[in-house]
Coordinates of C-alpha atoms and ligand atoms in Angstrom, one line a residue:
M1 CA 6.7 14.0 -16.4
S2 CA 3.4 12.7 -14.9
S3 CA 2.2 9.5 -13.3
T4 CA 3.6 7.8 -10.2
V5 CA 7.3 7.3 -9.7
T6 CA 8.2 4.3 -7.4
D7 CA 11.4 5.8 -5.9
C8 CA 9.8 9.2 -5.3
L9 CA 9.4 10.1 -1.6
F10 CA 6.2 12.1 -2.0
C11 CA 4.7 9.5 -4.4
R12 CA 5.2 7.0 -1.7
I13 CA 3.5 9.2 0.9
V14 CA 0.6 9.9 -1.5
A15 CA 0.2 6.2 -2.0
G16 CA 0.1 5.6 1.7
H17 CA 3.3 3.5 1.7
L18 CA 5.1 5.9 4.0
P19 CA 3.6 7.6 7.0
A20 CA 2.7 11.3 7.0
D21 CA 0.7 13.7 9.2
V22 CA -2.1 14.4 6.7
V23 CA -4.2 17.5 7.4
A24 CA -6.3 17.6 4.3
E25 CA -6.7 15.8 1.0
N26 CA -9.0 15.4 -2.0
E27 CA -9.0 13.6 -5.3
H28 CA -6.3 15.9 -6.7
A29 CA -3.8 16.5 -3.9
V30 CA -2.7 15.7 -0.3
A31 CA -1.6 18.1 2.4
F32 CA 0.7 16.9 5.2
R33 CA 2.9 18.5 7.8
D34 CA 6.5 19.2 7.0
I35 CA 8.8 16.9 9.0
D36 CA 11.1 19.8 9.8
P37 CA 8.8 22.8 10.2
K38 CA 10.1 26.4 9.6
A39 CA 7.0 28.2 10.8
P40 CA 4.2 27.5 13.4
V41 CA 2.1 26.1 10.5
H42 CA 4.3 24.4 7.8
V43 CA 2.3 22.1 5.6
L44 CA 3.2 20.7 2.2
V45 CA 0.6 20.5 -0.6
V46 CA 1.4 17.8 -3.1
P47 CA -0.5 16.7 -6.2
R48 CA -1.3 13.0 -6.3
E49 CA 0.2 12.8 -9.8
H50 CA 4.0 13.2 -10.1
Y51 CA 5.5 16.3 -11.6
G52 CA 9.1 17.3 -10.9
D53 CA 8.5 20.9 -10.1
V54 CA 6.0 23.8 -10.3
T55 CA 7.0 24.8 -13.9
Q56 CA 6.4 21.3 -15.1
L57 CA 3.0 21.2 -13.4
A58 CA 2.0 24.6 -14.7
S59 CA 2.8 23.6 -18.3
G60 CA 1.5 20.0 -18.0
D61 CA -1.7 20.5 -16.0
P62 CA -2.5 24.1 -15.0
L63 CA -5.8 23.1 -13.6
L64 CA -4.1 20.7 -11.2
L65 CA -1.9 23.6 -10.1
A66 CA -5.1 25.6 -9.4
H67 CA -6.3 22.7 -7.3
L68 CA -3.1 22.7 -5.4
V69 CA -3.5 26.4 -4.5
S70 CA -7.1 25.6 -3.5
L71 CA -5.9 22.9 -1.1
A72 CA -3.4 25.4 0.4
E73 CA -6.2 27.8 1.0
I74 CA -8.2 25.1 2.7
V75 CA -5.3 24.2 5.0
A76 CA -4.7 27.9 5.8
S77 CA -8.4 28.4 6.6
Q78 CA -8.2 25.4 9.0
E79 CA -5.0 26.5 10.7
A80 CA -4.4 30.2 10.2
A81 CA -7.6 32.2 9.4
G82 CA -6.9 31.9 5.7
Q83 CA -3.7 33.8 5.5
F84 CA -0.6 32.1 4.3
R85 CA 2.7 32.1 2.3
L86 CA 3.0 29.6 -0.5
I87 CA 6.5 28.7 -1.7
F88 CA 7.6 26.5 -4.5
N89 CA 11.3 25.9 -4.4
T90 CA 12.3 25.2 -7.9
G91 CA 15.7 23.6 -8.6
P92 CA 18.5 22.6 -6.2
Q93 CA 20.0 26.1 -6.1
A94 CA 16.7 27.5 -4.9
G95 CA 16.5 24.9 -2.2
Q96 CA 14.5 22.1 -3.8
S97 CA 15.4 18.8 -2.3
V98 CA 12.4 16.6 -3.2
F99 CA 11.7 16.5 -6.9
H100 CA 7.9 15.9 -6.7
V101 CA 6.3 19.4 -6.9
H102 CA 5.2 20.6 -3.5
G103 CA 4.0 24.0 -2.2
H104 CA 5.2 25.0 1.3
V105 CA 2.2 26.5 3.1
L106 CA 3.7 28.7 5.8
A107 CA 1.6 30.5 8.4
G108 CA 1.4 31.4 12.0
P109 CA -0.5 33.2 14.7
E110 CA 2.0 36.1 14.4
P111 CA 3.0 37.9 11.2
L112 CA 5.7 35.9 9.4
G113 CA 9.2 37.1 9.2
W114 CA 11.5 36.0 6.3
S115 CA 11.7 32.2 6.6
P116 CA 12.9 30.4 3.5
A117 CA 11.3 26.9 3.6
Ligands
LIG1 P1 12.2 21.4 -0.6 O1 13.5 21.5 0.1 O2 11.6 22.6 -1.1 O3 12.3 20.3 -1.7 O4 11.2 20.8 0.5 C1 11.2 19.5 0.9 C2 10.5 19.5 2.2 O5 10.1 18.2 2.5 C3 11.5 19.9 3.4 O6 10.9 21.0 4.0 C4 11.5 18.7 4.3 O7 11.6 19.0 5.6 C5 10.3 18.0 3.9 N1 10.3 16.5 4.1 C6 11.2 15.6 3.8 N2 10.9 14.4 4.1 C7 9.6 14.5 4.6 C8 8.7 13.5 5.1 N3 8.9 12.2 5.2 N4 7.5 14.0 5.6 C9 7.2 15.3 5.6 N5 8.1 16.3 5.1 C10 9.2 15.8 4.6

């Protein structure tokens, strides 16, 4: 599903109706710090348009998924010399709790251990 969903947490952040610590943004997507970080750098990259998860985004608008990856790269270049882990939890059993697709950009000054986002 695409467009904006009024009761979606991340649609509300993208619209500026809820506060977030935004670190980068462009016409396609917004990057903001996770409220409960699991790594020294833990930023969420979120398309402005609503898709429920990464599979829906990939099938509905693959170019937008590419833009999301590009924004993750920009965040990592700003904060971690361009090296990062990008995680898309997909489905509740995989740990997805917000059903507006988001990539977890995880990075740090030290090599990352296993840190499920
Ligand atoms: P997931 O569990 O993969 O759906 O990831 C959702 C992420 O959103 C979690 O890591 C939460 O800590 C994060 N989160 C929830 N609410 C907010 C918020 N208001 N601002 C920033 N991050 C949030």
